[in-house]
XYZ file of C-alpha atoms in Angstrom:
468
model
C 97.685 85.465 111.947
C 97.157 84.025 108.244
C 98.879 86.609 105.304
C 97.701 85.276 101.915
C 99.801 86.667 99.033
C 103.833 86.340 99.388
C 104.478 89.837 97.509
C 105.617 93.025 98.617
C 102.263 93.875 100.607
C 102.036 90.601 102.066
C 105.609 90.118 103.423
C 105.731 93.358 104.577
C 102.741 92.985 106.920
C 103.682 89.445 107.831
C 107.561 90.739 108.796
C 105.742 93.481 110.610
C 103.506 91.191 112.566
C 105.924 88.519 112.963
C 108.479 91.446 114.658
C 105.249 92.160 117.207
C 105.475 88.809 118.496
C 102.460 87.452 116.504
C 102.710 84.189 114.965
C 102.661 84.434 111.241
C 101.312 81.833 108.553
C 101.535 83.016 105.226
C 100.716 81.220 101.753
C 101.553 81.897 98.543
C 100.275 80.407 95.382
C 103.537 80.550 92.978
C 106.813 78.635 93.997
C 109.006 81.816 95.239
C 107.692 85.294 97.088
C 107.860 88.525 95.513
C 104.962 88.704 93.586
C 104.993 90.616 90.825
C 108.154 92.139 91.657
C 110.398 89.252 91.574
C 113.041 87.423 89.512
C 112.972 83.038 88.493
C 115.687 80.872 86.360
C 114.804 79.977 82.766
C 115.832 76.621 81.670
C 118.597 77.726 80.182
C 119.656 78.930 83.359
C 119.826 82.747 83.368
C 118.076 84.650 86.139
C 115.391 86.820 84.828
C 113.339 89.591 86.962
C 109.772 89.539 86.383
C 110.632 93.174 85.321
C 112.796 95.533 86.305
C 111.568 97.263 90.094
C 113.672 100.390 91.111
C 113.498 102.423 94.569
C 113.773 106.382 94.878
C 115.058 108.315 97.983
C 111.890 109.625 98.848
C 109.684 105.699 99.168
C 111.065 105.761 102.648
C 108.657 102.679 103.665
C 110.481 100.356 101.492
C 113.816 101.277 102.271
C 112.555 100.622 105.901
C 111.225 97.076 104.446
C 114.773 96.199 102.905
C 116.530 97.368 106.075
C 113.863 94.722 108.364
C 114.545 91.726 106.160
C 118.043 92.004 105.390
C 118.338 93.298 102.047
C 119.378 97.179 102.076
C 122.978 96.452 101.242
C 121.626 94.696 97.878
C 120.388 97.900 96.732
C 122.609 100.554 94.852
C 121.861 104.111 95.108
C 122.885 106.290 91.714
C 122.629 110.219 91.776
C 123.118 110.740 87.935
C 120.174 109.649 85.717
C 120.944 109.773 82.017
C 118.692 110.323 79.123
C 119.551 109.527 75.321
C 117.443 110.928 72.390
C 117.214 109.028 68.533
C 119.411 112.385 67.265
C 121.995 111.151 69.713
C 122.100 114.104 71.971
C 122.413 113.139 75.952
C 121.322 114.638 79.194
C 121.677 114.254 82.709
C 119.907 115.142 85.318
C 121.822 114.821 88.852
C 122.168 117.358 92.442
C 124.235 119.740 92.334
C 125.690 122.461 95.035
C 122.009 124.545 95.135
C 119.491 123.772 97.713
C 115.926 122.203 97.439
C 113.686 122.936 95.235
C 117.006 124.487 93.158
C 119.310 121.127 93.389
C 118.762 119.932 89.736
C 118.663 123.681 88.098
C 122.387 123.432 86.724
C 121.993 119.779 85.160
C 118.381 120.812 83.738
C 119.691 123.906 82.095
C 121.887 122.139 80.344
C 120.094 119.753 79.316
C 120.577 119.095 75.549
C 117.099 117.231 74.474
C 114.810 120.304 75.585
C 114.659 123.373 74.069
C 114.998 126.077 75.962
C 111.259 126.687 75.546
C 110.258 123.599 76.451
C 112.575 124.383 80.039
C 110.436 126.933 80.740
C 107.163 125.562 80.057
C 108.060 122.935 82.558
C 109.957 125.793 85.070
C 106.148 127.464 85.408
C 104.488 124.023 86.385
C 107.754 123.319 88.625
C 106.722 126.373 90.153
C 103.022 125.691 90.434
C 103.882 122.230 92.090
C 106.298 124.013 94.611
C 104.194 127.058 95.931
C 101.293 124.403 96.735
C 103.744 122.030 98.170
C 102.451 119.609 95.292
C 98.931 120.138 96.052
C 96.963 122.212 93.713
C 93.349 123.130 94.293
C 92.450 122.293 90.814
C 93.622 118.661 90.504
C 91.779 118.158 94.378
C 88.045 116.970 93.055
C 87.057 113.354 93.438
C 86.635 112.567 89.871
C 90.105 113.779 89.297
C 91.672 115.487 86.114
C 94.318 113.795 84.145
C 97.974 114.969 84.187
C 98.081 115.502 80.395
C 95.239 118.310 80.922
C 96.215 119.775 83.940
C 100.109 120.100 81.867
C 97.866 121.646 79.109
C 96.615 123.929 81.166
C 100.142 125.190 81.698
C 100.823 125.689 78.214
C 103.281 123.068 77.834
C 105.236 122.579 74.701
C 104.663 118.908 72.943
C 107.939 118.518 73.726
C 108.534 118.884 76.888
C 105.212 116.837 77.640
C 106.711 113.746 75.572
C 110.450 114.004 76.653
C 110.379 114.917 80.180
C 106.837 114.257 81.972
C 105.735 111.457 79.720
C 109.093 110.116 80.014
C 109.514 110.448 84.089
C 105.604 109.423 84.722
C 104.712 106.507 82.420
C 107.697 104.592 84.088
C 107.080 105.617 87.467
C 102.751 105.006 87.091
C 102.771 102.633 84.664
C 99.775 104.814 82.728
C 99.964 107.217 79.633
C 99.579 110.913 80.956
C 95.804 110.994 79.673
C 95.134 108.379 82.078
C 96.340 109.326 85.119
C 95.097 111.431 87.950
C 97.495 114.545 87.763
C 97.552 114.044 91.794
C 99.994 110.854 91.691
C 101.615 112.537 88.665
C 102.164 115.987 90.801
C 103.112 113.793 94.048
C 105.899 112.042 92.243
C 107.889 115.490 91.229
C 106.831 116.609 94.216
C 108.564 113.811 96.477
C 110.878 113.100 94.128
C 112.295 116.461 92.603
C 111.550 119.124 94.670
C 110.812 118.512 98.629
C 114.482 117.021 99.205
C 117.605 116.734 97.615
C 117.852 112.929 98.066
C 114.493 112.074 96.924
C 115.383 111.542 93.025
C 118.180 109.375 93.851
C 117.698 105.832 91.796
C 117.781 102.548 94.104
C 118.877 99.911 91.566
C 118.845 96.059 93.044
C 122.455 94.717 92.108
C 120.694 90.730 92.311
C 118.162 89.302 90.909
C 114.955 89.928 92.805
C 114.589 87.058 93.870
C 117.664 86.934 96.393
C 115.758 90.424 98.289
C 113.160 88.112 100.289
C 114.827 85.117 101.930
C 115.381 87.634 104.925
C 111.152 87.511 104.803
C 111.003 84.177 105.612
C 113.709 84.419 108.247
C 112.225 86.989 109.619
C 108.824 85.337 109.857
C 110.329 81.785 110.875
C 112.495 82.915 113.274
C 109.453 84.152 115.380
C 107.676 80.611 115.026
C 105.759 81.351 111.949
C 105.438 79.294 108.709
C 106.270 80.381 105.109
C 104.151 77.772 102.550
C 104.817 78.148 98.825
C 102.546 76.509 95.972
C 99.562 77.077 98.343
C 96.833 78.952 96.402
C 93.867 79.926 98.301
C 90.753 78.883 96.749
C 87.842 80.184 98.945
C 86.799 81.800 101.650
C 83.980 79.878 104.653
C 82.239 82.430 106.744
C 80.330 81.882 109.867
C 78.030 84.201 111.847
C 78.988 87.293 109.723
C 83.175 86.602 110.103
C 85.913 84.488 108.390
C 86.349 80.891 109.914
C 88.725 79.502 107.560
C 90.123 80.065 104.108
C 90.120 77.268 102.380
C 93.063 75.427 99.780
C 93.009 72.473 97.864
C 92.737 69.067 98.883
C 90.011 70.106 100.861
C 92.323 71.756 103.602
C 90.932 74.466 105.736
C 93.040 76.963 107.908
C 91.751 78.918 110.514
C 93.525 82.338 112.872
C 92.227 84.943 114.856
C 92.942 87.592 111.876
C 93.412 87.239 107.827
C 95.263 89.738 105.890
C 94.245 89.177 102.411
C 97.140 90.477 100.232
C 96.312 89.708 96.772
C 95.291 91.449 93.665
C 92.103 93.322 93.681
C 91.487 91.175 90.703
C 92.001 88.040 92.352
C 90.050 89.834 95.780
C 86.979 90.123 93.746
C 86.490 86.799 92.848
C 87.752 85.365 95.862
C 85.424 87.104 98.827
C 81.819 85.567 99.035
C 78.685 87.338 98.356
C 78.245 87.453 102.280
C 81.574 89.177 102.605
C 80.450 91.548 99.571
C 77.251 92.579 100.745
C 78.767 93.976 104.736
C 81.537 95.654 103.035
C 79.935 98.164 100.501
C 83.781 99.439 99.566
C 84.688 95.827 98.184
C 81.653 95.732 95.664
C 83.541 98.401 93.439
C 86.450 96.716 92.665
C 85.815 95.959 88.924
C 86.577 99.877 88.627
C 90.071 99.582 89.459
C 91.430 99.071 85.782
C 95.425 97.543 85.521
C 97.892 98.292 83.108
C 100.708 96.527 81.668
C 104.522 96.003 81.619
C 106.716 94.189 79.042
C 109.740 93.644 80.065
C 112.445 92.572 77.012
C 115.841 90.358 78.056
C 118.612 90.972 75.659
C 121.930 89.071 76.018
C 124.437 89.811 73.236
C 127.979 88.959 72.498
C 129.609 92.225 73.467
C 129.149 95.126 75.753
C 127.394 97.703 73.992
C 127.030 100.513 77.079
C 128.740 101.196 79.394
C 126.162 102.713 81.488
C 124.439 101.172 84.569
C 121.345 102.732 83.273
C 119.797 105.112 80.697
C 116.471 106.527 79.463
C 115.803 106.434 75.919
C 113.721 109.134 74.211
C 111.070 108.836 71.473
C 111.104 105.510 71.637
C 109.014 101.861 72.872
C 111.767 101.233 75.208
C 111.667 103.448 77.814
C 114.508 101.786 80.383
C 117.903 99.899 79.606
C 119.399 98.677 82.714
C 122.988 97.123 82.325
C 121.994 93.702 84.355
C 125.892 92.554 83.450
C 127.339 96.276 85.454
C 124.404 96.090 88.003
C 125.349 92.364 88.589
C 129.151 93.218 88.701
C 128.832 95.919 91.517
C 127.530 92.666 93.851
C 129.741 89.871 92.989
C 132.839 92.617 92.095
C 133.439 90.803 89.119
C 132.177 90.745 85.337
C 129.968 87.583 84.097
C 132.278 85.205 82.382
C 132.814 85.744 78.796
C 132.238 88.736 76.674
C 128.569 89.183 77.091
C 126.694 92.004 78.168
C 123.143 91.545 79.564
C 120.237 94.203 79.547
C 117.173 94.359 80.707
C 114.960 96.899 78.636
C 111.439 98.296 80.009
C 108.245 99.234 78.209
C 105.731 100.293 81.050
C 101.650 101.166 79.931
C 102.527 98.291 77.269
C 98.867 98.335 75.709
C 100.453 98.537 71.899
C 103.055 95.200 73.039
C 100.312 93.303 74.610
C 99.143 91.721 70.866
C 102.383 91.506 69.267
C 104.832 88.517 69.372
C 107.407 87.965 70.686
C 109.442 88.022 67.435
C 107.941 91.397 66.586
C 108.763 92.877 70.189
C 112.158 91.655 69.829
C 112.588 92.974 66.192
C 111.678 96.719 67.465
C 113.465 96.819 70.397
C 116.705 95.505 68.552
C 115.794 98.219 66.220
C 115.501 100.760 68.982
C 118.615 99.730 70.793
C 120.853 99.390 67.982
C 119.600 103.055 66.846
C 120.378 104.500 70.131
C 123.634 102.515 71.033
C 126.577 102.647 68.126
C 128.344 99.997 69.628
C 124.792 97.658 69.326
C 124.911 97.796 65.511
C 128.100 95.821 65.431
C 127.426 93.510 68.153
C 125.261 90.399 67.542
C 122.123 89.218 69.944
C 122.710 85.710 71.193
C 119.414 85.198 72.435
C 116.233 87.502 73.433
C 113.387 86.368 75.940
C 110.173 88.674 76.665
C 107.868 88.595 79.295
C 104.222 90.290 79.151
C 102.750 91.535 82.306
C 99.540 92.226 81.384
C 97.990 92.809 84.879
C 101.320 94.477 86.125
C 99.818 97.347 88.361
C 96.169 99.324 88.436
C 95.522 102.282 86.510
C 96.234 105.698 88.310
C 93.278 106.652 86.464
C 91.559 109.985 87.743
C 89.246 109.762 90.283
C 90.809 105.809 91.360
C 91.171 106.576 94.886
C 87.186 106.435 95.253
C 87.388 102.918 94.603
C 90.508 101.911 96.857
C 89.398 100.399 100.018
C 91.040 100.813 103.299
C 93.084 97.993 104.850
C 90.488 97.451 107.541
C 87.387 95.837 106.678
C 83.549 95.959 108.164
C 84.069 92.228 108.331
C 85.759 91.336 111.881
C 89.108 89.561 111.362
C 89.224 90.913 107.582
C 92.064 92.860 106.437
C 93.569 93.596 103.690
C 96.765 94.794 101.978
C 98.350 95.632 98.113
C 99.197 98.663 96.529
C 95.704 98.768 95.150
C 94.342 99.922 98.888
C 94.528 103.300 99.762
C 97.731 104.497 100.820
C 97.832 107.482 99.237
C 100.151 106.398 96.900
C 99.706 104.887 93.600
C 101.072 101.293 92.623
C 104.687 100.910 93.303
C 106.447 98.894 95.746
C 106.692 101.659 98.251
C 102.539 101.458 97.864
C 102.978 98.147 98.198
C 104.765 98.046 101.756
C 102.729 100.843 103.174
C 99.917 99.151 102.831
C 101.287 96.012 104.654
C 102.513 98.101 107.100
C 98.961 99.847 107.373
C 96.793 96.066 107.682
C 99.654 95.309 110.451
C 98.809 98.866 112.337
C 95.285 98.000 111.819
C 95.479 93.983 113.549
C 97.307 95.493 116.405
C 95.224 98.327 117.273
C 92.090 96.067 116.960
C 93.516 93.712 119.767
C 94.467 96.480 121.839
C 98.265 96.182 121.538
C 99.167 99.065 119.152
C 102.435 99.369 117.269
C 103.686 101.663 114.556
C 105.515 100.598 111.480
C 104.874 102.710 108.875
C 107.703 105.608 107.888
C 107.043 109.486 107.405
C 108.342 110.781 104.068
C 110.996 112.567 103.498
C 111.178 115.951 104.757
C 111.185 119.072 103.160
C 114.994 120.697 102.857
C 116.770 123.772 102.603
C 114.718 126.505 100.928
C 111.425 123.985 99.951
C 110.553 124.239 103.969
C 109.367 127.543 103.169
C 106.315 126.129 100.978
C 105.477 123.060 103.133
């Protein structure tokens, strides 16, 4: 079997092939695996993630993946999530002793940045999402409507759409609410919030992303496969309607008796030959899957300046401030040397970042920062790095999942995998692993040895079973 792509989609169907007793190949074009969602030095010597990836309690496929490879225990699970707003008010939102869909009521109604009308604008779309079991008849049309009308259509305060959905969506969809297909954006409070008390809970990686898939290439070694870094594929010979080899550089060919193709739909479409194109109708509309960005800003200064692992700012460009120098500390159970602090701040559906510089991204997130965190305005930066992402994820856009192919392919031996696909999730890393899970099904069951990898979600508890 040949996997080409070394991030989340491709390792996770190589790991699951390579467990089956196939033999593995898999090449990757940049010098480490992870993709998008992974972590390299800077010549200065600090470990930097590509961004910042998180986990929740309900992507149960992922949690599966780090559990194959190796790298659960590298993961911290937090039940509190804290938001901060410019005024300086703070909320949480955390479990308490009610059952599902009622766990969060106590921490919500107190829950200083909301008014209490803007609480019950979202408690009537809470309770929209629940009776349906997050599947409303009136977001269920192919074309889609976007989250921001179907809120609007719930009379939701301005408020409450820009502090708590904008807020919770943009970061997990990487889209602005006008953009994207209230079905993902329903799906996530669904899964998330109100199925099961667990499924909020924040999976934090305490290393830097990089050190989560070395277990991949065990895994896939230890079987008798190959892991080959720096080894772009650059095109794609056909013979007699199937795939004969894929080709690299130097004139190198490689050939298997199945090719999972786990790249970006980007990279897909200008990859696959016209022959390729013209059997597989569903691969011609790729250009309509649009991406969006992340910027992710790296802020070391000379003192600590939170002492949280995590918060949410409000009203703001940065969206995310993750403690790296806490995260890091829970690991290694000790602080970095020195007095330093480390954070690593988030901007996801980046569009207004993508044309600034870097000076003038650093400027207004210092701004922010310092605004939001007293103890910032004291403390001096001692150096800033930021990292565009400009093709980070594609667009939940409404009506997407018309153009997301399956995994299988008209083309015999073709197969493909990324978050991009349809897996009935939008573009996160659990997306991501389901769909290498999904190409993996989809090999075995066309040579006549099925297996199952991929994970049911989270089930309904306490008093939410009665709507599912």
């Amino acid at each position: 079997m040949i996997v080409i792509g070394g991030g989340l989609a491709g390792l996770a169907a190589g790991v699951a092939l390579a467990e089956s007793g196939r033999r593995v190949r898999l090449f990757e074009q940049r010098p480490y695996l992870g993709g998008r969602a992974t972590s390299y030095v800077l010549p200065s010597g600090e470990h930097v993630d590509n961004c910042q990836h998180v986990t929740l309690g309900c992507c149960t496929n992922l949690d599966d993946f780090y559990r194959r490879v190796g790298s659960a225990n590298k993961i911290k699970f937090f039940d509190r999530l804290f938001f901060l707003d410019p005024q300086g008010r703070s909320g949480a939102m955390q479990a308490g002793i009610l059952p599902a869909p009622f766990h969060m009521t106590g921490s919500f109604a107190t829950f200083a940045p909301l008014s209490l009308g803007d609480k019950l604008s979202i408690a009537r779309a809470m309770l929209a999402i629940l009776r349906t079991a997050g599947k409303p008849k009136e977001v269920d049309t192919p074309s889609g409507i976007s989250m921001l009308d179907w809120l609007k259509s719930k009379k939701h305060t301005p408020r409450a759409i820009e502090r708590f959905w904008r807020v919770v969506l943009v970061s997990a969809l990487d889209e602005e609410l006008d953009r994207t297909d209230a079905r993902f954006g329903i799906d996530v409070f669904w899964k998330a919030f109100l199925s099961n008390r667990t499924g909020y809970r924040m999976g934090v990686p305490v290393v830097p992303l990089a050190d989560l898939y070395e277990g991949c290439r065990v895994a896939i070694e230890k079987k008798g496969g190959e892991v080959t870094l720096r080894a772009p594929a650059r095109g794609i010979r056909c013979e007699n309607g199937s795939i004969a080899a894929v080709q690299f550089d130097n004139s190198r060919e490689e050939s298997a008796d199945a090719y999972v193709f786990a790249v970006p739909h980007t990279a897909l479409d200008t990859l696959l030959p016209q022959e390729i194109k013209s059997a597989n109708p569903a691969l011609t509309t790729l250009e309509k899957i649009r991406v969006s960005p992340i910027t992710g800003v790296h802020f070391w200064f000379d003192r600590p300046v939170t002492s949280e692992p995590f918060l949410t700012l409000l009203d703001t460009n940065v969206q995310w401030v993750f403690n790296k120098t806490a995260l890091y500390a829970d690991q290694s159970g000790a602080e970095v040397p020195g007095a330093q602090q480390y954070l690593q701040l988030v901007i996801s559906a980046s569009y207004d970042l993508l044309k600034k510089s870097r000076e003038e991204i650093i400027e207004l997130c210092l701004k922010e920062i310092r605004q939001a965190l007293p103890a910032g305005r004291e403390a001096q930066l001692v150096k800033a790095t930021v990292i565009k992402e400009a093709s980070a994820t594609f667009s939940p856009e409404p009506g997407v999942d018309r153009f997301r192919p399956a995994q299988t392919t008209d083309t015999p031996g073709l197969f493909l995998a990324g978050d991009w696909t349809a897996t009935g999730w939008p573009a996160t890393m659990e997306g991501a692993v389901r769909s290498g899970y999904l190409a993996a099904e989809a090999i075995l069951r066309s040579a006549n040895t099925p297996d199952k990898f991929l994970q049911p979600d989270l089930p309904p508890t306490g008093l939410s079973k009665l709507f599912s």
